[in-house]
Coordinates of C-alpha atoms and ligand atoms in Angstrom, one line a residue:
M519 CA -51.8 -36.9 -59.7
R520 CA -52.8 -40.1 -61.4
L521 CA -53.3 -39.3 -65.1
S522 CA -55.8 -42.2 -65.3
S523 CA -58.3 -40.0 -63.5
A524 CA -56.9 -36.6 -64.7
F525 CA -59.2 -34.0 -66.2
L526 CA -56.9 -33.8 -69.2
K527 CA -57.2 -34.2 -72.9
T528 CA -54.2 -33.5 -75.2
M529 CA -54.8 -32.6 -78.8
K530 CA -52.9 -33.1 -82.1
E531 CA -54.6 -30.3 -84.0
V532 CA -54.8 -26.6 -83.1
P533 CA -57.5 -24.1 -84.0
K534 CA -56.5 -21.7 -86.8
E535 CA -56.7 -18.7 -84.5
A536 CA -53.8 -20.0 -82.4
Q537 CA -51.0 -18.1 -84.1
V538 CA -48.3 -18.2 -81.5
V539 CA -46.6 -21.2 -80.0
S540 CA -47.7 -20.6 -76.5
H541 CA -51.3 -20.5 -77.5
Q542 CA -50.9 -23.7 -79.7
L543 CA -49.1 -25.6 -77.0
M544 CA -51.4 -24.6 -74.2
F545 CA -54.3 -25.7 -76.3
R546 CA -52.7 -29.0 -77.3
A547 CA -51.5 -29.7 -73.8
G548 CA -55.0 -29.4 -72.5
M549 CA -54.3 -26.4 -70.4
I550 CA -56.9 -23.9 -71.6
Q551 CA -60.3 -24.0 -73.2
K552 CA -61.9 -21.0 -74.9
L553 CA -65.3 -19.9 -73.5
A554 CA -65.7 -16.7 -75.6
S555 CA -63.3 -14.4 -77.4
G556 CA -60.4 -13.6 -75.0
I557 CA -62.1 -15.5 -72.2
Y558 CA -60.8 -18.9 -71.1
N559 CA -61.3 -21.8 -68.7
Y560 CA -58.1 -22.6 -67.0
L561 CA -57.8 -26.4 -66.8
P562 CA -55.9 -28.2 -64.0
M563 CA -52.5 -28.2 -65.8
A564 CA -52.6 -24.4 -66.4
L565 CA -53.9 -23.6 -63.0
R566 CA -51.1 -25.5 -61.2
S567 CA -48.5 -23.4 -63.1
L568 CA -50.5 -20.2 -62.5
R569 CA -50.6 -20.9 -58.8
K570 CA -46.9 -21.5 -58.7
I571 CA -46.2 -18.1 -60.4
E572 CA -48.6 -16.5 -57.9
A573 CA -46.8 -18.2 -55.0
I574 CA -43.5 -16.8 -56.3
I575 CA -45.1 -13.3 -56.6
R576 CA -46.5 -13.5 -53.1
E577 CA -43.2 -14.6 -51.6
E578 CA -41.2 -11.9 -53.3
L579 CA -43.7 -9.1 -52.5
E580 CA -44.1 -10.1 -48.9
K581 CA -40.2 -9.9 -48.6
K582 CA -40.6 -6.2 -49.6
G583 CA -43.2 -5.6 -47.0
C584 CA -46.3 -5.7 -49.3
Q585 CA -49.6 -6.8 -47.8
E586 CA -52.3 -8.7 -49.7
V587 CA -55.8 -7.5 -50.0
L588 CA -58.7 -8.4 -52.3
M589 CA -60.9 -5.8 -54.0
P590 CA -64.1 -6.3 -55.9
I591 CA -64.1 -6.8 -59.6
V592 CA -67.3 -4.8 -59.9
Q593 CA -66.7 -1.2 -59.3
P594 CA -69.1 1.8 -59.0
A595 CA -68.9 4.5 -61.6
E596 CA -68.7 7.2 -58.9
L597 CA -65.1 6.5 -58.1
W598 CA -64.2 6.6 -61.8
K599 CA -66.0 9.9 -62.2
E600 CA -64.0 11.2 -59.3
S601 CA -60.7 10.4 -60.9
G602 CA -62.0 11.6 -64.2
R603 CA -61.3 8.2 -65.9
W604 CA -65.0 7.4 -66.5
E605 CA -64.9 9.8 -69.4
Y606 CA -61.7 8.9 -71.1
Y607 CA -60.8 5.3 -70.3
G608 CA -62.4 4.3 -73.6
A609 CA -64.1 1.2 -74.8
E610 CA -61.8 -1.3 -72.9
L611 CA -63.8 -0.4 -69.8
L612 CA -66.8 -2.6 -69.7
R613 CA -69.6 -0.5 -68.3
F614 CA -73.0 -1.7 -67.2
K615 CA -76.0 -0.8 -65.1
D616 CA -77.4 -2.7 -62.1
R617 CA -81.2 -3.2 -61.6
K618 CA -81.4 0.2 -59.9
D619 CA -80.0 1.8 -63.0
S620 CA -76.7 2.7 -61.3
D621 CA -73.5 2.7 -63.4
F622 CA -70.8 0.1 -62.8
C623 CA -67.8 -1.3 -64.5
L624 CA -65.6 -4.4 -64.4
G625 CA -62.2 -3.5 -63.0
P626 CA -59.5 -3.2 -65.7
T627 CA -57.2 -1.9 -62.9
H628 CA -57.8 -0.7 -59.4
E629 CA -56.3 2.7 -58.8
E630 CA -59.7 4.2 -58.0
V631 CA -60.9 1.5 -55.6
I632 CA -57.6 1.3 -53.7
T633 CA -57.3 5.1 -53.4
D634 CA -60.8 5.1 -51.9
M635 CA -60.0 2.2 -49.6
V636 CA -56.8 3.9 -48.4
R637 CA -58.4 7.4 -47.9
K638 CA -60.9 5.8 -45.5
N639 CA -58.0 4.7 -43.2
L640 CA -55.2 7.2 -43.8
K641 CA -54.7 10.0 -41.3
S642 CA -51.1 10.6 -40.5
Y643 CA -47.6 10.1 -42.1
K644 CA -46.9 7.8 -39.2
Q645 CA -49.0 5.1 -40.8
L646 CA -47.0 5.1 -44.0
P647 CA -45.5 3.5 -46.0
W648 CA -48.2 1.1 -47.3
N649 CA -47.9 -1.2 -50.2
L650 CA -51.0 -3.2 -50.9
Y651 CA -51.5 -5.9 -53.5
Q652 CA -54.0 -8.4 -54.8
I653 CA -54.0 -11.2 -57.3
Q654 CA -57.3 -11.2 -59.2
S655 CA -59.1 -11.3 -62.5
K656 CA -59.3 -8.2 -64.5
F657 CA -61.5 -7.4 -67.4
R658 CA -60.5 -5.2 -70.4
D659 CA -62.7 -5.3 -73.5
E660 CA -59.6 -5.5 -75.8
I661 CA -60.3 -4.6 -79.4
R662 CA -58.2 -7.6 -80.6
P663 CA -58.0 -10.3 -78.1
R664 CA -55.5 -12.9 -79.3
F665 CA -52.7 -15.2 -78.6
G666 CA -54.6 -17.1 -75.9
L667 CA -53.7 -16.0 -72.4
M668 CA -51.2 -13.4 -73.8
R669 CA -53.9 -10.9 -74.7
G670 CA -57.2 -11.9 -73.2
R671 CA -60.2 -9.9 -72.2
E672 CA -60.5 -11.5 -68.8
F673 CA -57.1 -12.2 -67.3
I674 CA -55.4 -12.7 -64.0
M675 CA -53.2 -9.8 -62.8
K676 CA -51.2 -9.1 -59.7
D677 CA -51.7 -5.4 -59.0
A678 CA -50.0 -3.5 -56.2
Y679 CA -50.3 0.1 -55.0
S680 CA -47.9 2.0 -52.8
F681 CA -48.7 5.0 -50.6
D682 CA -45.9 7.2 -49.2
E683 CA -45.4 10.5 -47.4
S684 CA -42.9 11.9 -49.9
V685 CA -41.6 11.7 -53.5
E686 CA -38.3 10.4 -52.2
K687 CA -40.0 7.6 -50.1
S688 CA -42.2 6.8 -53.1
L689 CA -39.3 6.3 -55.4
E690 CA -37.7 4.0 -52.8
N691 CA -40.8 1.9 -52.9
Y692 CA -40.6 2.0 -56.7
Q693 CA -37.1 0.6 -56.5
L694 CA -38.2 -2.1 -54.1
M695 CA -40.8 -3.2 -56.5
Y696 CA -38.4 -3.1 -59.4
D697 CA -36.1 -5.4 -57.5
A698 CA -39.0 -7.7 -56.5
Y699 CA -40.0 -8.0 -60.2
T700 CA -36.5 -8.8 -61.2
A701 CA -36.4 -11.6 -58.6
I702 CA -39.9 -12.9 -59.6
F703 CA -39.1 -13.1 -63.3
N704 CA -35.7 -14.7 -62.6
R705 CA -37.3 -17.3 -60.4
C706 CA -39.8 -18.0 -63.2
G707 CA -36.9 -18.9 -65.4
L708 CA -37.4 -16.1 -67.9
I709 CA -35.0 -14.1 -70.0
F710 CA -36.2 -10.5 -69.8
K711 CA -35.2 -6.8 -69.9
A712 CA -36.5 -4.0 -67.8
V713 CA -37.0 -1.1 -70.1
D714 CA -38.0 2.6 -69.8
A715 CA -41.7 2.9 -70.6
A716 CA -44.4 5.4 -71.4
T717 CA -47.1 5.7 -68.8
G718 CA -50.2 6.0 -71.1
A719 CA -53.6 6.1 -69.5
I720 CA -52.4 5.1 -66.1
G721 CA -50.5 8.4 -65.8
G722 CA -47.4 9.4 -63.8
D723 CA -44.0 10.2 -65.1
R724 CA -41.7 7.3 -64.4
S725 CA -42.2 3.7 -65.5
H726 CA -40.5 0.5 -66.4
E727 CA -41.8 -2.5 -68.3
F728 CA -40.5 -5.9 -67.8
Q729 CA -40.2 -7.4 -71.2
V730 CA -39.7 -11.1 -71.9
L731 CA -37.6 -11.3 -75.1
A732 CA -39.4 -13.4 -77.7
E733 CA -39.9 -13.1 -81.5
S734 CA -43.6 -13.3 -81.1
G735 CA -43.7 -10.3 -78.7
E736 CA -46.1 -7.5 -79.6
D737 CA -43.8 -4.8 -78.2
G738 CA -40.7 -3.3 -79.9
I739 CA -37.8 -2.6 -77.6
L740 CA -34.7 -0.6 -78.5
S741 CA -31.6 -1.1 -76.5
C742 CA -28.1 0.3 -76.8
S743 CA -25.3 -1.9 -78.2
H744 CA -22.9 -0.3 -75.8
C745 CA -24.4 1.0 -72.5
G746 CA -27.4 -0.3 -70.5
Y747 CA -30.0 2.0 -72.1
A748 CA -33.2 0.1 -73.0
A749 CA -36.6 1.5 -73.7
N750 CA -40.0 0.5 -75.2
E751 CA -40.0 1.7 -78.8
E752 CA -42.9 4.1 -77.7
K753 CA -40.6 5.8 -75.2
A754 CA -37.1 5.4 -76.8
A755 CA -35.5 8.9 -77.0
I756 CA -33.9 10.5 -80.0
K757 CA -30.3 11.6 -79.4
E758 CA -30.3 15.4 -79.0
K759 CA -28.5 17.4 -81.7
S760 CA -27.8 21.0 -82.2
Y761 CA -29.2 22.5 -85.3
K762 CA -27.6 25.4 -87.1
L763 CA -29.0 26.2 -90.6
D764 CA -27.0 28.2 -93.1
N765 CA -29.6 30.8 -94.1
S766 CA -27.6 31.8 -97.2
T767 CA -29.0 28.5 -98.7
F768 CA -32.6 29.6 -98.1
I769 CA -34.8 30.0 -101.2
S770 CA -37.9 32.1 -101.2
L771 CA -41.2 30.5 -100.3
E772 CA -43.6 29.6 -103.1
E773 CA -47.1 28.3 -103.4
V774 CA -47.5 25.4 -105.8
H775 CA -50.6 23.7 -107.3
T776 CA -50.7 20.1 -106.2
P777 CA -54.1 18.8 -107.3
N778 CA -55.2 15.7 -105.3
Q779 CA -51.7 15.1 -104.1
K780 CA -52.2 14.4 -100.4
S781 CA -50.0 11.6 -99.1
I782 CA -46.2 12.0 -98.6
E783 CA -45.6 9.5 -101.5
E784 CA -47.9 11.5 -103.9
V785 CA -46.5 14.9 -103.0
T786 CA -42.8 13.8 -103.2
E787 CA -43.4 12.1 -106.5
F788 CA -45.3 15.1 -107.9
L789 CA -42.7 17.6 -106.8
G790 CA -39.6 15.5 -107.3
K791 CA -38.7 15.8 -103.7
K792 CA -37.5 13.3 -101.1
P793 CA -39.7 12.4 -98.1
E794 CA -37.2 13.9 -95.7
E795 CA -37.6 17.3 -97.4
L796 CA -41.3 17.4 -96.5
I797 CA -42.9 18.2 -93.2
K798 CA -45.8 16.1 -92.2
S799 CA -48.4 18.3 -90.5
M800 CA -51.1 16.6 -88.6
V801 CA -53.9 18.0 -86.4
Y802 CA -54.1 16.0 -83.2
M803 CA -56.7 16.3 -80.4
V804 CA -54.7 16.4 -77.2
D805 CA -57.5 16.0 -74.6
E806 CA -59.8 18.8 -75.7
E807 CA -57.1 21.0 -77.4
A808 CA -56.2 20.8 -81.1
V809 CA -52.4 20.8 -81.7
L810 CA -50.7 20.8 -85.1
V811 CA -47.8 18.3 -84.9
L812 CA -45.0 18.7 -87.4
V813 CA -42.5 15.9 -88.2
Q814 CA -40.1 15.2 -91.0
G815 CA -41.8 13.4 -93.9
N816 CA -39.8 10.2 -93.4
K817 CA -40.7 9.9 -89.7
E818 CA -43.7 8.8 -87.8
V819 CA -45.5 10.8 -85.2
N820 CA -45.2 9.1 -81.8
E821 CA -48.5 9.6 -80.0
A822 CA -47.2 8.3 -76.7
K823 CA -44.6 11.1 -76.7
I824 CA -47.2 13.7 -77.5
Q825 CA -49.3 12.4 -74.6
A826 CA -46.4 12.4 -72.2
Y827 CA -45.2 15.9 -73.3
F828 CA -48.7 17.5 -72.8
N829 CA -49.5 15.3 -69.8
A830 CA -52.7 14.4 -71.6
N831 CA -55.3 11.7 -70.9
I832 CA -56.0 11.0 -74.6
V833 CA -54.3 11.8 -77.9
H834 CA -55.9 11.0 -81.2
L835 CA -55.9 12.4 -84.8
A836 CA -58.6 15.1 -85.4
D837 CA -61.4 14.1 -87.7
D838 CA -61.7 15.6 -91.2
K839 CA -64.3 18.2 -90.1
T840 CA -62.1 19.6 -87.3
V841 CA -59.1 19.6 -89.7
E842 CA -61.1 21.6 -92.2
E843 CA -62.2 24.1 -89.6
I844 CA -58.7 24.6 -88.4
T845 CA -56.8 24.6 -91.6
G846 CA -59.4 25.9 -94.0
A847 CA -58.5 23.0 -96.3
A848 CA -59.2 19.3 -96.9
T849 CA -57.2 16.8 -94.9
G850 CA -53.8 16.3 -96.6
F851 CA -53.0 20.0 -97.1
A852 CA -52.3 21.1 -93.6
G853 CA -49.2 23.1 -92.7
P854 CA -47.9 25.6 -90.1
I855 CA -48.4 28.7 -92.3
G856 CA -51.7 30.5 -92.7
L857 CA -53.9 28.3 -90.5
N858 CA -57.6 29.3 -90.5
K859 CA -57.7 29.1 -86.8
Q860 CA -54.5 29.6 -84.8
I861 CA -53.7 26.5 -82.8
K862 CA -50.5 25.4 -80.9
I863 CA -47.8 24.1 -83.2
A864 CA -45.7 21.3 -81.8
A865 CA -42.7 20.6 -84.0
D866 CA -40.4 17.6 -83.6
N867 CA -36.8 18.7 -83.0
G868 CA -35.8 17.2 -86.4
V869 CA -37.9 19.8 -88.2
Q870 CA -35.2 22.4 -87.2
G871 CA -32.7 20.6 -89.5
I872 CA -34.6 20.8 -92.8
I873 CA -34.0 23.7 -95.2
N874 CA -36.3 24.7 -98.0
M875 CA -38.9 22.2 -97.0
V876 CA -42.3 21.4 -98.5
C877 CA -45.5 21.6 -96.5
G878 CA -49.3 21.9 -97.0
A879 CA -50.5 25.4 -97.8
N880 CA -53.8 25.1 -95.7
K881 CA -55.5 25.5 -99.0
T882 CA -57.0 22.4 -100.8
D883 CA -54.8 21.2 -103.7
Y884 CA -51.9 23.5 -102.7
H885 CA -48.5 23.1 -101.0
L886 CA -45.8 25.5 -100.1
T887 CA -42.2 24.9 -101.2
D888 CA -38.9 26.3 -99.7
V889 CA -40.4 26.9 -96.3
N890 CA -37.9 27.6 -93.5
I891 CA -38.5 27.4 -89.8
E892 CA -37.9 30.7 -87.9
R893 CA -37.9 32.6 -91.2
D894 CA -41.5 31.6 -92.2
F895 CA -43.0 30.2 -89.1
K896 CA -42.3 29.5 -85.4
A897 CA -43.2 26.4 -83.4
D898 CA -44.8 27.0 -80.0
V899 CA -43.2 23.8 -78.8
L900 CA -40.2 21.9 -79.9
G901 CA -39.6 18.4 -78.6
D902 CA -39.0 14.8 -79.3
F903 CA -42.2 13.6 -81.0
I904 CA -41.1 10.8 -83.3
H905 CA -40.4 7.1 -83.1
A906 CA -36.7 6.1 -82.6
A907 CA -35.5 3.2 -84.8
A908 CA -32.8 0.6 -84.8
G909 CA -29.5 1.9 -86.1
E910 CA -29.9 5.3 -84.6
P911 CA -27.4 6.6 -82.1
C912 CA -28.0 5.8 -78.4
P913 CA -29.6 8.9 -76.7
V914 CA -27.5 8.3 -73.6
C915 CA -23.9 7.3 -74.5
E916 CA -21.5 8.4 -77.2
E917 CA -20.6 5.0 -78.6
G918 CA -23.6 2.8 -78.9
I919 CA -26.3 2.4 -81.5
L920 CA -29.9 1.3 -80.9
E921 CA -30.7 -2.4 -81.6
E922 CA -34.3 -3.7 -81.9
H923 CA -35.8 -6.7 -80.1
R924 CA -39.3 -8.0 -79.7
G925 CA -40.7 -8.3 -76.2
I926 CA -43.7 -9.6 -74.3
E927 CA -44.6 -7.1 -71.5
V928 CA -45.2 -9.3 -68.5
G929 CA -45.1 -6.5 -65.9
Q930 CA -44.9 -2.8 -65.5
V931 CA -44.1 -0.5 -62.6
F932 CA -45.3 3.2 -62.4
Y933 CA -44.5 6.1 -60.2
L934 CA -47.8 7.9 -60.1
G935 CA -47.2 10.9 -57.9
T936 CA -50.4 12.5 -56.7
K937 CA -52.5 11.9 -59.8
Y938 CA -55.1 9.8 -58.0
S939 CA -54.6 11.0 -54.5
K940 CA -55.2 14.6 -55.5
S941 CA -58.3 14.1 -57.6
M942 CA -59.8 11.7 -55.0
S943 CA -58.6 13.5 -51.8
C944 CA -56.5 10.7 -50.4
N945 CA -54.8 13.0 -47.9
F946 CA -52.9 12.8 -44.6
L947 CA -51.2 15.1 -42.1
D948 CA -47.5 15.3 -42.9
R949 CA -44.6 15.9 -40.4
N950 CA -45.5 19.6 -40.3
G951 CA -49.1 19.0 -39.5
K952 CA -50.1 20.0 -43.0
E953 CA -52.7 18.1 -45.0
V954 CA -51.2 16.7 -48.2
P955 CA -52.1 14.1 -50.8
A956 CA -50.3 10.7 -50.7
E957 CA -47.5 9.9 -53.1
M958 CA -48.5 6.8 -55.0
G959 CA -47.0 4.1 -57.2
C960 CA -48.7 1.2 -59.0
Y961 CA -47.3 -2.1 -60.1
G962 CA -48.8 -4.8 -62.3
I963 CA -47.9 -8.3 -63.4
G964 CA -49.9 -10.4 -65.9
V965 CA -49.9 -13.8 -64.4
G966 CA -51.4 -15.6 -67.4
R967 CA -49.2 -13.6 -69.8
T968 CA -46.1 -14.6 -67.7
L969 CA -47.1 -18.3 -68.2
A970 CA -47.6 -17.8 -71.9
A971 CA -44.2 -16.0 -72.2
A972 CA -42.5 -18.8 -70.3
I973 CA -43.7 -21.2 -73.0
E974 CA -42.7 -18.8 -75.8
Q975 CA -39.2 -19.0 -74.4
N976 CA -39.1 -22.7 -73.4
H977 CA -40.4 -25.1 -76.0
D978 CA -39.3 -27.3 -78.9
D979 CA -41.0 -29.1 -81.8
N980 CA -42.4 -31.7 -79.4
G981 CA -43.9 -29.3 -76.8
I982 CA -43.3 -27.3 -73.7
I983 CA -40.1 -27.4 -71.7
W984 CA -41.2 -26.0 -68.3
P985 CA -38.7 -24.2 -66.1
M986 CA -38.8 -26.3 -62.9
A987 CA -40.2 -23.5 -60.7
I988 CA -43.5 -23.1 -62.7
A989 CA -44.0 -26.6 -64.1
P990 CA -47.4 -28.0 -63.4
Y991 CA -45.6 -31.2 -62.2
E992 CA -41.9 -31.5 -61.6
V993 CA -41.7 -35.1 -62.7
L994 CA -43.7 -37.7 -64.5
I995 CA -43.4 -41.4 -63.6
M996 CA -44.2 -43.6 -66.7
P997 CA -45.0 -47.2 -66.1
L998 CA -45.0 -48.8 -69.6
Q999 CA -46.4 -52.2 -68.9
L1000 CA -49.4 -52.0 -66.6
K1001 CA -49.6 -55.9 -66.5
D1002 CA -46.1 -56.2 -65.1
E1003 CA -46.4 -56.2 -61.3
D1004 CA -42.8 -55.1 -60.8
V1005 CA -43.3 -52.1 -63.1
V1006 CA -46.5 -51.1 -61.3
N1007 CA -45.1 -51.6 -57.8
V1008 CA -41.9 -49.7 -58.4
S1009 CA -43.8 -46.9 -60.1
N1010 CA -46.3 -46.6 -57.2
T1011 CA -43.5 -46.8 -54.6
L1012 CA -41.5 -44.1 -56.3
Y1013 CA -44.6 -41.9 -56.8
K1014 CA -45.4 -42.1 -53.1
S1015 CA -41.8 -41.4 -52.0
F1016 CA -41.7 -38.4 -54.3
L1017 CA -44.8 -37.0 -52.8
E1018 CA -43.5 -37.6 -49.3
A1019 CA -40.3 -35.8 -50.2
G1020 CA -42.2 -32.7 -51.4
I1021 CA -41.7 -33.4 -55.1
D1022 CA -44.6 -32.5 -57.3
A1023 CA -45.1 -35.8 -59.1
A1024 CA -47.6 -37.2 -61.5
I1025 CA -47.9 -40.8 -62.7
D1026 CA -49.0 -41.8 -66.2
D1027 CA -51.0 -44.9 -65.2
R1028 CA -53.2 -44.7 -68.3
N1029 CA -53.6 -47.9 -70.3
E1030 CA -52.0 -46.4 -73.4
R1031 CA -49.2 -47.3 -75.8
A1032 CA -45.6 -46.3 -74.8
G1033 CA -45.4 -44.0 -77.9
F1034 CA -48.6 -42.2 -76.9
K1035 CA -47.3 -41.6 -73.3
F1036 CA -43.9 -40.4 -74.6
N1037 CA -45.5 -37.8 -76.9
D1038 CA -47.8 -36.6 -74.2
A1039 CA -45.0 -36.3 -71.7
D1040 CA -42.9 -34.2 -74.1
L1041 CA -45.9 -32.1 -75.1
I1042 CA -46.9 -31.3 -71.5
G1043 CA -43.3 -30.7 -70.7
Y1044 CA -42.6 -32.3 -67.3
P1045 CA -39.0 -31.3 -66.6
V1046 CA -38.2 -35.0 -65.7
Q1047 CA -39.6 -38.3 -67.0
I1048 CA -39.0 -41.5 -65.2
I1049 CA -39.6 -44.4 -67.6
I1050 CA -40.2 -47.7 -66.0
G1051 CA -40.3 -50.7 -68.3
S1052 CA -40.1 -54.5 -67.8
K1053 CA -36.7 -54.9 -69.3
T1054 CA -34.8 -52.4 -67.1
I1055 CA -36.8 -53.1 -64.0
A1056 CA -35.7 -56.7 -64.1
E1057 CA -32.2 -55.3 -63.5
G1058 CA -33.4 -53.0 -60.8
M1059 CA -33.0 -50.0 -63.1
V1060 CA -35.3 -47.2 -64.5
E1061 CA -34.6 -44.7 -67.3
V1062 CA -34.5 -41.0 -66.4
K1063 CA -35.0 -38.4 -69.1
V1064 CA -34.4 -34.7 -68.7
R1065 CA -36.8 -32.9 -70.9
A1066 CA -34.7 -29.8 -71.5
T1067 CA -31.6 -31.6 -72.8
G1068 CA -33.2 -34.8 -74.0
E1069 CA -30.5 -36.7 -72.0
K1070 CA -31.4 -40.2 -70.8
Q1071 CA -29.7 -42.3 -68.3
N1072 CA -30.3 -45.6 -66.6
M1073 CA -30.4 -45.3 -62.8
K1074 CA -30.8 -47.7 -59.9
V1075 CA -34.3 -47.5 -58.5
A1076 CA -32.8 -46.8 -55.0
E1077 CA -31.0 -43.8 -56.3
V1078 CA -33.8 -42.1 -58.2
K1079 CA -35.4 -40.1 -55.3
D1080 CA -32.1 -38.5 -54.1
W1081 CA -31.2 -37.7 -57.7
M1082 CA -34.5 -36.0 -58.2
I1083 CA -34.3 -34.0 -55.0
N1084 CA -30.9 -32.9 -56.1
F1085 CA -31.9 -32.1 -59.7
K1086 CA -34.8 -30.1 -58.5
S1087 CA -32.8 -28.0 -56.1
E1088 CA -30.1 -27.3 -58.7
A1089 CA -32.8 -26.3 -61.2
L1090 CA -34.4 -23.8 -58.7
K1091 CA -31.0 -22.1 -58.0
Ligands
LIG1618 P1 -50.6 -3.9 -73.1 O1 -49.8 -2.7 -73.5 O2 -50.0 -5.2 -73.5 O3 -52.0 -3.8 -73.5 P2 -50.9 -2.6 -70.6 O4 -49.6 -1.9 -70.6 O5 -52.1 -2.0 -71.0 O6 -50.7 -3.9 -71.5 P3 -50.9 -2.7 -67.7 O7 -52.0 -1.8 -67.5 O8 -49.5 -2.3 -67.6 O9 -51.1 -3.4 -69.2 O10 -51.2 -4.1 -66.9 C1 -50.2 -4.8 -66.1 C2 -49.9 -6.1 -66.8 O11 -51.1 -6.9 -67.0 C3 -49.2 -6.1 -68.1 O12 -47.8 -5.8 -67.9 C4 -49.5 -7.4 -68.7 O13 -48.6 -8.4 -68.3 C5 -50.9 -7.7 -68.2 N1 -51.9 -7.5 -69.2 C6 -52.4 -6.3 -69.6 N2 -53.4 -6.5 -70.5 C7 -53.5 -7.9 -70.6 C8 -54.4 -8.7 -71.4 N3 -55.3 -8.2 -72.2 N4 -54.2 -10.0 -71.3 C9 -53.3 -10.6 -70.5 N5 -52.5 -9.8 -69.7 C10 -52.6 -8.5 -69.8
LIG1619 MG1 -48.3 -1.9 -69.3

């Protein structure tokens, strides 16, 4: 690439909305251009890197026997109605009508389409396993698009779907994909952790996220200081304890007047109690069913755990009207005793450890004090329904404590079971001649987000420091004096010889000052810069700068090509 004719404009200033480094640098390095909120043009520099990430993905997936397909972005509503997700996918699903008034959506993910595609071909277990993938634009009408390519509305995703004859075989496929992801992100030069994850709206009951460790990450990860346990904060488990309460310390229950005292802070202050002596009682809608969730006053309800426990599609807080109907009181005074309408009570395990606790009385402006579980009420369900936090004991080993990190989720793998194959009748004849639904898995990688994450991890004050494998160009040749024939000739010869040797080279043949070229080279982050100036070239030498270390060395022109070939192959190891 000759920069003199490149479609490239670097920038000094960044827009205010660019809050994270990767967004700022991609903007400044002329890689992306905003078209609308969360919707970007990918300019040549960005696309080259994206294509390299895609090539790595393709290579690693094909090694595991995956086959590439391409499905439409526009999807008919019928399929989503079959799986049931048309109703509950929520506002991220961009729905629209065609001229015949038929409902369609833009694909945020492709479980429905692939399941339909596969059921049209699948007959017998003998055809399986299948693992089909595509790399394509997705659309999710994110409520808060931000951070450039990190959280866009339209973004490029690699999504893969596996179909197997048994749970065992499906879990083998899951492991293959887990291994492929590990190889992919290693090759992209990323530092990451694979963590246990919640499955959310996708469904299924086993999942890992691949999290690139970075301060700017939107996800919290908890990992053990001692063993290998690591989980998304949504999923991280609380260590199991046995609870034995000494009932000789129980005091008798009382109703107290607590006018207008609704929040935990207000009630604790009013009654002179600590937050851990209260139980927070919240009415949740778990799909269509109302459930009263109880957690200790100093803990937060973990909706992802509620969703997983009840295997629900959606979980959200009930509105004030529903709360009033169920409790017979205004919001803020709910509790497990004396509900107006009996609903399921789901208590966090920790509630078993509180004696003489305070809770709402299901009567506006009243609370109950000295309530004790078992004596005064029973929970229908006991489980782990709160957020774990740093400093708590590891749920798996005896020695470790949980430590917190920030992460950027670049990929996720799910074991789905028969969630989609059952609802959409994607069946086959098994070894016993019986018709059964296929066992499925699904596997996503955010290609643009991976690019952004790579920049978050690899930059300095001057700009991007690309890992060799995903750099838009591997080396930049920088002739400094365009009027010096030797400078120009050596530069052109080197450039040609690099291209012939399969090195991705660019040449900065723009008629600009040296300082301008140096700044741009550092900003765009070419792994190697070859600086060719009149002074050194007179001695048959050029200057070679390694972007990552800042190291510079003078080298004979004749040695540069072999040095570069060697440097590249070392960097890709
Ligand atoms: P998040 O929790 O960040 O919203 P998700 O868990 O909903 O993501 P998945 O359904 O697991 O996303 O999608 C697979 C991959 O696609 C993610 O791991 C992520 O890398 C990428 N991805 C998801 N949403 C976006 C987005 N809005 N912009 C860019 N990449 C995204
Ligand atoms: Mg995910």
